[in-house]
């Protein structure tokens, strides 16, 4: 379900991103905690992935010709669930089961449980390597499908990530689009202070990737970057580095010093939802 870019589509994508944020907050409210800051920050790139860039069939998540979305960062599952709910791959009513026993929406993403969840992530640094293998397999099938792999700036600490970066370039995997969520935060502090990833653009380029860096909360910039990634003529893998803001859309979460894992007071979930709605109309 690939859309053509237009002003009407851009408005739709903004609305989709807003809904993804709302779904994520409501799931966080169910458990009273969660990786909601990442979901709010990544909502725009997920909206562009699922409602503009990717070919997929919500009614048939296993459609062979689909583009694949690999979530390397398993703790971002709440963000992907929100996108899958918005895409009607997961029923809206299942939102209330988030993190519960026997739910199809566990707190860390697992492919065996959830429709549309392509891989089991969470052991950071593994997703891009899995994506490289999938892209090689798709090429052997003469498939035109793309694999999108969402990874985090924290995963750039992992040596296995850079092995996959080098392998993808060696095999000229032009069906691979990596998306790096740069929110500069991980469990132990600021990503840039724990192990600096700059100059990030030059590093990916040095491995032979077609590299773009954009504001990951700017829908128009994301649409242009995703379009350029798909249409780039070079026989090389592509990466979109997305600078995102943790807690985007909820001002009192945006300004928190640490939002890697969010716990708020019970009444603050409704406050967050109200803030999100107020922002929609500004």
PDB file of C-alpha atoms in Angstrom:
ATOM      1  CA  UNK A   1       0.000   0.000   0.000  1.00  0.00           C
ATOM      2  CA  UNK A   2       2.401   2.614  -1.290  1.00  0.00           C
ATOM      3  CA  UNK A   3       1.043   6.152  -1.518  1.00  0.00           C
ATOM      4  CA  UNK A   4       2.210   8.840  -3.900  1.00  0.00           C
ATOM      5  CA  UNK A   5       3.586  11.924  -2.134  1.00  0.00           C
ATOM      6  CA  UNK A   6       1.197  14.877  -2.192  1.00  0.00           C
ATOM      7  CA  UNK A   7      -0.025  17.513   0.198  1.00  0.00           C
ATOM      8  CA  UNK A   8      -3.087  15.356   0.894  1.00  0.00           C
ATOM      9  CA  UNK A   9      -0.885  12.352   1.624  1.00  0.00           C
ATOM     10  CA  UNK A  10       1.309  14.462   3.906  1.00  0.00           C
ATOM     11  CA  UNK A  11      -1.728  15.486   5.947  1.00  0.00           C
ATOM     12  CA  UNK A  12      -2.743  11.840   6.172  1.00  0.00           C
ATOM     13  CA  UNK A  13       0.710  10.854   7.351  1.00  0.00           C
ATOM     14  CA  UNK A  14       0.617  13.507  10.072  1.00  0.00           C
ATOM     15  CA  UNK A  15      -2.685  12.088  11.236  1.00  0.00           C
ATOM     16  CA  UNK A  16      -1.305   8.555  11.117  1.00  0.00           C
ATOM     17  CA  UNK A  17       1.676   9.573  13.244  1.00  0.00           C
ATOM     18  CA  UNK A  18      -0.664  11.228  15.730  1.00  0.00           C
ATOM     19  CA  UNK A  19      -2.729   8.044  15.988  1.00  0.00           C
ATOM     20  CA  UNK A  20       0.414   5.938  16.461  1.00  0.00           C
ATOM     21  CA  UNK A  21       1.391   8.175  19.373  1.00  0.00           C
ATOM     22  CA  UNK A  22      -2.079   7.887  20.892  1.00  0.00           C
ATOM     23  CA  UNK A  23      -2.063   4.077  20.612  1.00  0.00           C
ATOM     24  CA  UNK A  24       1.364   3.935  22.289  1.00  0.00           C
ATOM     25  CA  UNK A  25       0.263   6.145  25.182  1.00  0.00           C
ATOM     26  CA  UNK A  26      -2.830   4.049  25.741  1.00  0.00           C
ATOM     27  CA  UNK A  27      -0.726   0.880  25.849  1.00  0.00           C
ATOM     28  CA  UNK A  28       1.623   2.550  28.308  1.00  0.00           C
ATOM     29  CA  UNK A  29      -1.387   3.453  30.428  1.00  0.00           C
ATOM     30  CA  UNK A  30      -2.439  -0.217  30.541  1.00  0.00           C
ATOM     31  CA  UNK A  31       0.836  -1.200  32.234  1.00  0.00           C
ATOM     32  CA  UNK A  32       1.600   2.130  33.875  1.00  0.00           C
ATOM     33  CA  UNK A  33       5.055   2.146  32.311  1.00  0.00           C
ATOM     34  CA  UNK A  34       6.950   1.344  29.161  1.00  0.00           C
ATOM     35  CA  UNK A  35       9.226   2.493  26.371  1.00  0.00           C
ATOM     36  CA  UNK A  36       6.784   5.204  25.413  1.00  0.00           C
ATOM     37  CA  UNK A  37       9.404   7.908  24.849  1.00  0.00           C
ATOM     38  CA  UNK A  38      10.864   5.934  21.943  1.00  0.00           C
ATOM     39  CA  UNK A  39       7.404   5.295  20.484  1.00  0.00           C
ATOM     40  CA  UNK A  40       6.503   8.975  20.546  1.00  0.00           C
ATOM     41  CA  UNK A  41       9.817   9.860  18.926  1.00  0.00           C
ATOM     42  CA  UNK A  42       9.641   7.203  16.214  1.00  0.00           C
ATOM     43  CA  UNK A  43       5.957   7.661  15.314  1.00  0.00           C
ATOM     44  CA  UNK A  44       6.665   9.825  12.266  1.00  0.00           C
ATOM     45  CA  UNK A  45       9.153   7.444  10.677  1.00  0.00           C
ATOM     46  CA  UNK A  46       6.786   4.526  11.343  1.00  0.00           C
ATOM     47  CA  UNK A  47       3.910   6.408   9.725  1.00  0.00           C
ATOM     48  CA  UNK A  48       6.000   7.073   6.622  1.00  0.00           C
ATOM     49  CA  UNK A  49       7.198   3.448   6.553  1.00  0.00           C
ATOM     50  CA  UNK A  50       3.769   1.827   6.758  1.00  0.00           C
ATOM     51  CA  UNK A  51       1.580   4.381   5.009  1.00  0.00           C
ATOM     52  CA  UNK A  52       3.871   5.727   2.311  1.00  0.00           C
ATOM     53  CA  UNK A  53       6.970   3.665   1.587  1.00  0.00           C
ATOM     54  CA  UNK A  54       6.245  -0.010   2.139  1.00  0.00           C
ATOM     55  CA  UNK A  55       4.300  -2.416  -0.048  1.00  0.00           C
ATOM     56  CA  UNK A  56       2.224  -4.628   2.232  1.00  0.00           C
ATOM     57  CA  UNK A  57      -1.270  -6.051   2.656  1.00  0.00           C
ATOM     58  CA  UNK A  58      -2.788  -5.559   6.100  1.00  0.00           C
ATOM     59  CA  UNK A  59      -5.201  -8.417   5.496  1.00  0.00           C
ATOM     60  CA  UNK A  60      -2.334 -10.750   4.572  1.00  0.00           C
ATOM     61  CA  UNK A  61       0.778 -10.042   6.714  1.00  0.00           C
ATOM     62  CA  UNK A  62       2.565 -13.065   5.183  1.00  0.00           C
ATOM     63  CA  UNK A  63       2.073 -11.932   1.566  1.00  0.00           C
ATOM     64  CA  UNK A  64       5.226 -13.138  -0.201  1.00  0.00           C
ATOM     65  CA  UNK A  65       5.751  -9.954  -2.241  1.00  0.00           C
ATOM     66  CA  UNK A  66       5.576  -7.678   0.787  1.00  0.00           C
ATOM     67  CA  UNK A  67       8.322  -5.360   1.962  1.00  0.00           C
ATOM     68  CA  UNK A  68       9.625  -6.492   5.347  1.00  0.00           C
ATOM     69  CA  UNK A  69      10.014  -4.297   8.423  1.00  0.00           C
ATOM     70  CA  UNK A  70      12.577  -5.683  10.865  1.00  0.00           C
ATOM     71  CA  UNK A  71      12.554  -4.252  14.369  1.00  0.00           C
ATOM     72  CA  UNK A  72      16.048  -4.842  15.698  1.00  0.00           C
ATOM     73  CA  UNK A  73      15.367  -2.910  18.915  1.00  0.00           C
ATOM     74  CA  UNK A  74      12.916  -5.273  20.584  1.00  0.00           C
ATOM     75  CA  UNK A  75      12.070  -2.879  23.400  1.00  0.00           C
ATOM     76  CA  UNK A  76      10.562  -0.548  20.775  1.00  0.00           C
ATOM     77  CA  UNK A  77       7.797  -3.145  20.358  1.00  0.00           C
ATOM     78  CA  UNK A  78       5.193  -0.760  21.789  1.00  0.00           C
ATOM     79  CA  UNK A  79       5.982   1.616  18.904  1.00  0.00           C
ATOM     80  CA  UNK A  80       5.652  -1.080  16.259  1.00  0.00           C
ATOM     81  CA  UNK A  81       2.452  -2.444  17.826  1.00  0.00           C
ATOM     82  CA  UNK A  82       1.006   1.058  17.611  1.00  0.00           C
ATOM     83  CA  UNK A  83       1.851   1.192  13.892  1.00  0.00           C
ATOM     84  CA  UNK A  84       0.474  -2.317  13.297  1.00  0.00           C
ATOM     85  CA  UNK A  85      -2.747  -1.339  15.070  1.00  0.00           C
ATOM     86  CA  UNK A  86      -3.027   1.796  12.955  1.00  0.00           C
ATOM     87  CA  UNK A  87      -2.408  -0.310   9.826  1.00  0.00           C
ATOM     88  CA  UNK A  88      -5.195  -2.698  10.948  1.00  0.00           C
ATOM     89  CA  UNK A  89      -2.817  -5.652  11.034  1.00  0.00           C
ATOM     90  CA  UNK A  90      -3.586  -5.969  14.757  1.00  0.00           C
ATOM     91  CA  UNK A  91      -7.165  -5.245  15.969  1.00  0.00           C
ATOM     92  CA  UNK A  92      -7.540  -2.054  17.989  1.00  0.00           C
ATOM     93  CA  UNK A  93      -9.206  -3.905  20.871  1.00  0.00           C
ATOM     94  CA  UNK A  94      -6.012  -5.882  21.514  1.00  0.00           C
ATOM     95  CA  UNK A  95      -4.374  -2.666  22.690  1.00  0.00           C
ATOM     96  CA  UNK A  96      -5.873  -3.315  26.134  1.00  0.00           C
ATOM     97  CA  UNK A  97      -3.952  -6.602  26.411  1.00  0.00           C
ATOM     98  CA  UNK A  98      -0.503  -5.003  26.093  1.00  0.00           C
ATOM     99  CA  UNK A  99       2.021  -6.773  28.325  1.00  0.00           C
ATOM    100  CA  UNK A 100      -0.566  -9.117  29.847  1.00  0.00           C
ATOM    101  CA  UNK A 101      -0.222 -12.873  30.228  1.00  0.00           C
ATOM    102  CA  UNK A 102      -0.980 -14.700  26.952  1.00  0.00           C
ATOM    103  CA  UNK A 103      -1.174 -11.408  25.050  1.00  0.00           C
ATOM    104  CA  UNK A 104      -0.024 -11.201  21.441  1.00  0.00           C
ATOM    105  CA  UNK A 105       1.597  -7.901  22.454  1.00  0.00           C
ATOM    106  CA  UNK A 106       4.434  -8.758  24.877  1.00  0.00           C
ATOM    107  CA  UNK A 107       6.585  -5.893  26.137  1.00  0.00           C
ATOM    108  CA  UNK A 108       9.532  -7.012  24.005  1.00  0.00           C
ATOM    109  CA  UNK A 109       8.749  -7.936  20.406  1.00  0.00           C
ATOM    110  CA  UNK A 110       8.606 -11.620  19.494  1.00  0.00           C
ATOM    111  CA  UNK A 111       7.772 -12.807  15.998  1.00  0.00           C
ATOM    112  CA  UNK A 112       6.084 -16.002  17.211  1.00  0.00           C
ATOM    113  CA  UNK A 113       3.414 -13.993  19.034  1.00  0.00           C
ATOM    114  CA  UNK A 114       2.486 -11.019  16.901  1.00  0.00           C
ATOM    115  CA  UNK A 115       1.102 -10.669  13.348  1.00  0.00           C
ATOM    116  CA  UNK A 116       3.350  -8.360  11.331  1.00  0.00           C
ATOM    117  CA  UNK A 117       6.330  -8.774  13.686  1.00  0.00           C
ATOM    118  CA  UNK A 118       8.938 -10.146  11.291  1.00  0.00           C
ATOM    119  CA  UNK A 119      11.788 -10.925  13.702  1.00  0.00           C
ATOM    120  CA  UNK A 120      12.380 -11.343  17.426  1.00  0.00           C
ATOM    121  CA  UNK A 121      14.569  -8.426  18.432  1.00  0.00           C
ATOM    122  CA  UNK A 122      15.946  -7.312  21.751  1.00  0.00           C
ATOM    123  CA  UNK A 123      19.444  -8.732  21.801  1.00  0.00           C
ATOM    124  CA  UNK A 124      20.815  -5.506  20.401  1.00  0.00           C
ATOM    125  CA  UNK A 125      23.065  -5.614  17.374  1.00  0.00           C
ATOM    126  CA  UNK A 126      21.402  -8.616  15.736  1.00  0.00           C
ATOM    127  CA  UNK A 127      18.690  -7.100  13.542  1.00  0.00           C
ATOM    128  CA  UNK A 128      20.837  -5.689  10.766  1.00  0.00           C
ATOM    129  CA  UNK A 129      22.670  -9.010  10.369  1.00  0.00           C
ATOM    130  CA  UNK A 130      19.323 -10.814  10.066  1.00  0.00           C
ATOM    131  CA  UNK A 131      18.247  -8.218   7.492  1.00  0.00           C
ATOM    132  CA  UNK A 132      21.409  -8.854   5.453  1.00  0.00           C
ATOM    133  CA  UNK A 133      20.583 -12.559   5.336  1.00  0.00           C
ATOM    134  CA  UNK A 134      16.984 -11.851   4.344  1.00  0.00           C
ATOM    135  CA  UNK A 135      18.081  -9.502   1.568  1.00  0.00           C
ATOM    136  CA  UNK A 136      20.438 -12.138   0.163  1.00  0.00           C
ATOM    137  CA  UNK A 137      17.587 -14.675   0.209  1.00  0.00           C
ATOM    138  CA  UNK A 138      15.199 -12.274  -1.531  1.00  0.00           C
ATOM    139  CA  UNK A 139      17.764 -11.635  -4.258  1.00  0.00           C
ATOM    140  CA  UNK A 140      18.118 -15.373  -4.847  1.00  0.00           C
ATOM    141  CA  UNK A 141      14.355 -15.472  -5.333  1.00  0.00           C
ATOM    142  CA  UNK A 142      14.554 -12.541  -7.786  1.00  0.00           C
ATOM    143  CA  UNK A 143      12.196 -10.700  -5.442  1.00  0.00           C
ATOM    144  CA  UNK A 144      11.621  -6.955  -5.807  1.00  0.00           C
ATOM    145  CA  UNK A 145      10.848  -6.602  -2.095  1.00  0.00           C
ATOM    146  CA  UNK A 146      12.758  -4.301   0.238  1.00  0.00           C
ATOM    147  CA  UNK A 147      13.778  -4.983   3.812  1.00  0.00           C
ATOM    148  CA  UNK A 148      13.557  -2.037   6.200  1.00  0.00           C
ATOM    149  CA  UNK A 149      15.548  -2.448   9.406  1.00  0.00           C
ATOM    150  CA  UNK A 150      14.989  -0.076  12.310  1.00  0.00           C
ATOM    151  CA  UNK A 151      17.934   0.114  14.677  1.00  0.00           C
ATOM    152  CA  UNK A 152      19.012   2.590  17.341  1.00  0.00           C
ATOM    153  CA  UNK A 153      22.008   4.814  17.917  1.00  0.00           C
ATOM    154  CA  UNK A 154      22.770   2.612  20.933  1.00  0.00           C
ATOM    155  CA  UNK A 155      23.132  -0.370  18.610  1.00  0.00           C
ATOM    156  CA  UNK A 156      26.023   1.390  16.937  1.00  0.00           C
ATOM    157  CA  UNK A 157      27.981   0.369  20.054  1.00  0.00           C
ATOM    158  CA  UNK A 158      27.759  -3.252  18.888  1.00  0.00           C
ATOM    159  CA  UNK A 159      30.506  -4.732  16.734  1.00  0.00           C
ATOM    160  CA  UNK A 160      28.023  -7.091  15.084  1.00  0.00           C
ATOM    161  CA  UNK A 161      26.201  -4.075  13.667  1.00  0.00           C
ATOM    162  CA  UNK A 162      29.324  -2.927  11.836  1.00  0.00           C
ATOM    163  CA  UNK A 163      29.992  -6.447  10.556  1.00  0.00           C
ATOM    164  CA  UNK A 164      26.520  -6.338   9.023  1.00  0.00           C
ATOM    165  CA  UNK A 165      27.163  -2.858   7.618  1.00  0.00           C
ATOM    166  CA  UNK A 166      30.321  -4.125   5.917  1.00  0.00           C
ATOM    167  CA  UNK A 167      28.628  -7.311   4.655  1.00  0.00           C
ATOM    168  CA  UNK A 168      25.677  -5.437   3.156  1.00  0.00           C
ATOM    169  CA  UNK A 169      28.037  -3.232   1.191  1.00  0.00           C
ATOM    170  CA  UNK A 170      30.123  -6.194   0.033  1.00  0.00           C
ATOM    171  CA  UNK A 171      27.033  -7.969  -1.294  1.00  0.00           C
ATOM    172  CA  UNK A 172      25.685  -4.757  -2.889  1.00  0.00           C
ATOM    173  CA  UNK A 173      22.328  -5.147  -1.139  1.00  0.00           C
ATOM    174  CA  UNK A 174      20.320  -2.418  -2.802  1.00  0.00           C
ATOM    175  CA  UNK A 175      17.151  -3.978  -1.372  1.00  0.00           C
ATOM    176  CA  UNK A 176      18.175  -3.056   2.188  1.00  0.00           C
ATOM    177  CA  UNK A 177      17.116   0.211   3.829  1.00  0.00           C
ATOM    178  CA  UNK A 178      18.426   0.730   7.349  1.00  0.00           C
ATOM    179  CA  UNK A 179      16.738   3.340   9.541  1.00  0.00           C
ATOM    180  CA  UNK A 180      18.786   4.581  12.497  1.00  0.00           C
ATOM    181  CA  UNK A 181      16.770   6.245  15.258  1.00  0.00           C
ATOM    182  CA  UNK A 182      19.135   8.793  16.775  1.00  0.00           C
ATOM    183  CA  UNK A 183      17.511   9.991  19.991  1.00  0.00           C
ATOM    184  CA  UNK A 184      20.829  10.141  21.880  1.00  0.00           C
ATOM    185  CA  UNK A 185      19.549   8.141  24.818  1.00  0.00           C
ATOM    186  CA  UNK A 186      20.078   4.618  26.098  1.00  0.00           C
ATOM    187  CA  UNK A 187      19.649   2.879  29.436  1.00  0.00           C
ATOM    188  CA  UNK A 188      22.943   4.136  30.897  1.00  0.00           C
ATOM    189  CA  UNK A 189      22.800   7.724  29.667  1.00  0.00           C
ATOM    190  CA  UNK A 190      23.383   9.765  26.532  1.00  0.00           C
ATOM    191  CA  UNK A 191      24.438   7.577  23.606  1.00  0.00           C
ATOM    192  CA  UNK A 192      26.938  10.155  22.374  1.00  0.00           C
ATOM    193  CA  UNK A 193      28.706  10.140  25.756  1.00  0.00           C
ATOM    194  CA  UNK A 194      28.727   6.380  26.299  1.00  0.00           C
ATOM    195  CA  UNK A 195      30.368   5.715  22.921  1.00  0.00           C
ATOM    196  CA  UNK A 196      30.370   8.526  20.402  1.00  0.00           C
ATOM    197  CA  UNK A 197      28.853   7.654  17.030  1.00  0.00           C
ATOM    198  CA  UNK A 198      29.839  10.857  15.228  1.00  0.00           C
ATOM    199  CA  UNK A 199      30.624  11.581  12.462  1.00  0.00           C
ATOM    200  CA  UNK A 200      27.778   9.174  11.771  1.00  0.00           C
ATOM    201  CA  UNK A 201      27.138  10.131   8.134  1.00  0.00           C
ATOM    202  CA  UNK A 202      30.767   9.831   7.128  1.00  0.00           C
ATOM    203  CA  UNK A 203      31.097   6.489   8.906  1.00  0.00           C
ATOM    204  CA  UNK A 204      28.211   4.883   7.005  1.00  0.00           C
ATOM    205  CA  UNK A 205      29.412   6.419   3.751  1.00  0.00           C
ATOM    206  CA  UNK A 206      32.894   5.019   4.323  1.00  0.00           C
ATOM    207  CA  UNK A 207      31.379   1.529   4.313  1.00  0.00           C
ATOM    208  CA  UNK A 208      29.796   2.167   0.910  1.00  0.00           C
ATOM    209  CA  UNK A 209      26.220   2.972   1.909  1.00  0.00           C
ATOM    210  CA  UNK A 210      23.984   5.579   0.283  1.00  0.00           C
ATOM    211  CA  UNK A 211      23.488   7.765   3.336  1.00  0.00           C
ATOM    212  CA  UNK A 212      20.953  10.449   4.232  1.00  0.00           C
ATOM    213  CA  UNK A 213      20.405  12.280   7.523  1.00  0.00           C
ATOM    214  CA  UNK A 214      17.079  13.959   8.250  1.00  0.00           C
ATOM    215  CA  UNK A 215      14.917  15.345  11.023  1.00  0.00           C
ATOM    216  CA  UNK A 216      13.057  12.191  12.013  1.00  0.00           C
ATOM    217  CA  UNK A 217      10.057  14.206  13.202  1.00  0.00           C
ATOM    218  CA  UNK A 218       9.612  16.057   9.894  1.00  0.00           C
ATOM    219  CA  UNK A 219       7.127  14.134   7.747  1.00  0.00           C
ATOM    220  CA  UNK A 220       8.040  15.891   4.488  1.00  0.00           C
ATOM    221  CA  UNK A 221      11.756  15.307   5.018  1.00  0.00           C
ATOM    222  CA  UNK A 222      11.103  11.652   5.809  1.00  0.00           C
ATOM    223  CA  UNK A 223       8.954  11.149   2.705  1.00  0.00           C
ATOM    224  CA  UNK A 224      11.684  12.608   0.504  1.00  0.00           C
ATOM    225  CA  UNK A 225      14.382  10.503   2.172  1.00  0.00           C
ATOM    226  CA  UNK A 226      12.414   7.250   1.916  1.00  0.00           C
ATOM    227  CA  UNK A 227      11.625   7.973  -1.747  1.00  0.00           C
ATOM    228  CA  UNK A 228      15.296   8.677  -2.483  1.00  0.00           C
ATOM    229  CA  UNK A 229      16.335   5.500  -0.671  1.00  0.00           C
ATOM    230  CA  UNK A 230      14.018   3.337  -2.766  1.00  0.00           C
ATOM    231  CA  UNK A 231      14.863   4.983  -6.080  1.00  0.00           C
ATOM    232  CA  UNK A 232      18.614   5.431  -5.618  1.00  0.00           C
ATOM    233  CA  UNK A 233      20.249   3.881  -8.706  1.00  0.00           C
ATOM    234  CA  UNK A 234      23.459   2.674  -7.087  1.00  0.00           C
ATOM    235  CA  UNK A 235      24.053  -1.024  -6.331  1.00  0.00           C
ATOM    236  CA  UNK A 236      24.532  -0.320  -2.646  1.00  0.00           C
ATOM    237  CA  UNK A 237      22.569  -0.533   0.618  1.00  0.00           C
ATOM    238  CA  UNK A 238      20.816   2.576   1.863  1.00  0.00           C
ATOM    239  CA  UNK A 239      20.566   4.131   5.324  1.00  0.00           C
ATOM    240  CA  UNK A 240      18.354   6.928   6.634  1.00  0.00           C
ATOM    241  CA  UNK A 241      19.675   8.468   9.840  1.00  0.00           C
ATOM    242  CA  UNK A 242      16.739  10.007  11.701  1.00  0.00           C
ATOM    243  CA  UNK A 243      17.264  12.528  14.485  1.00  0.00           C
ATOM    244  CA  UNK A 244      14.208  12.143  16.710  1.00  0.00           C
ATOM    245  CA  UNK A 245      13.002  13.670  19.967  1.00  0.00           C
ATOM    246  CA  UNK A 246      12.114  11.356  22.827  1.00  0.00           C
ATOM    247  CA  UNK A 247       8.551  11.938  24.015  1.00  0.00           C
ATOM    248  CA  UNK A 248       7.673  13.930  20.884  1.00  0.00           C
ATOM    249  CA  UNK A 249       4.184  15.426  21.082  1.00  0.00           C
ATOM    250  CA  UNK A 250       3.902  15.417  24.884  1.00  0.00           C
ATOM    251  CA  UNK A 251       5.732  18.497  26.220  1.00  0.00           C
ATOM    252  CA  UNK A 252       6.253  17.346  29.804  1.00  0.00           C
ATOM    253  CA  UNK A 253       7.830  14.115  28.527  1.00  0.00           C
ATOM    254  CA  UNK A 254       9.935  15.894  25.900  1.00  0.00           C
ATOM    255  CA  UNK A 255      11.659  17.904  28.632  1.00  0.00           C
ATOM    256  CA  UNK A 256      12.454  15.010  30.952  1.00  0.00           C
ATOM    257  CA  UNK A 257      16.144  14.374  31.343  1.00  0.00           C
ATOM    258  CA  UNK A 258      15.696  10.596  31.179  1.00  0.00           C
ATOM    259  CA  UNK A 259      12.888   9.015  29.174  1.00  0.00           C
ATOM    260  CA  UNK A 260      14.449   5.694  28.166  1.00  0.00           C
ATOM    261  CA  UNK A 261      11.836   3.846  30.230  1.00  0.00           C
ATOM    262  CA  UNK A 262       8.877   5.910  31.339  1.00  0.00           C
ATOM    263  CA  UNK A 263       7.021   5.644  34.605  1.00  0.00           C
ATOM    264  CA  UNK A 264       4.563   8.394  35.447  1.00  0.00           C
ATOM    265  CA  UNK A 265       1.883   8.927  38.053  1.00  0.00           C
ATOM    266  CA  UNK A 266      -1.456   7.332  37.233  1.00  0.00           C
ATOM    267  CA  UNK A 267      -3.169  10.653  36.506  1.00  0.00           C
ATOM    268  CA  UNK A 268      -0.341  11.716  34.186  1.00  0.00           C
ATOM    269  CA  UNK A 269      -1.332   9.248  31.469  1.00  0.00           C
ATOM    270  CA  UNK A 270      -4.539  11.196  30.880  1.00  0.00           C
ATOM    271  CA  UNK A 271      -2.511  14.408  31.025  1.00  0.00           C
ATOM    272  CA  UNK A 272      -0.177  13.024  28.346  1.00  0.00           C
ATOM    273  CA  UNK A 273      -3.114  12.060  26.130  1.00  0.00           C
ATOM    274  CA  UNK A 274      -4.668  15.508  26.609  1.00  0.00           C
ATOM    275  CA  UNK A 275      -1.345  17.183  25.758  1.00  0.00           C
ATOM    276  CA  UNK A 276      -1.146  15.103  22.592  1.00  0.00           C
ATOM    277  CA  UNK A 277      -4.648  16.121  21.510  1.00  0.00           C
ATOM    278  CA  UNK A 278      -3.982  19.768  22.287  1.00  0.00           C
ATOM    279  CA  UNK A 279      -0.861  19.677  20.151  1.00  0.00           C
ATOM    280  CA  UNK A 280      -2.829  18.252  17.235  1.00  0.00           C
ATOM    281  CA  UNK A 281      -4.959  21.370  17.047  1.00  0.00           C
ATOM    282  CA  UNK A 282      -2.166  23.918  17.401  1.00  0.00           C
TER     283      UNK A 282
END
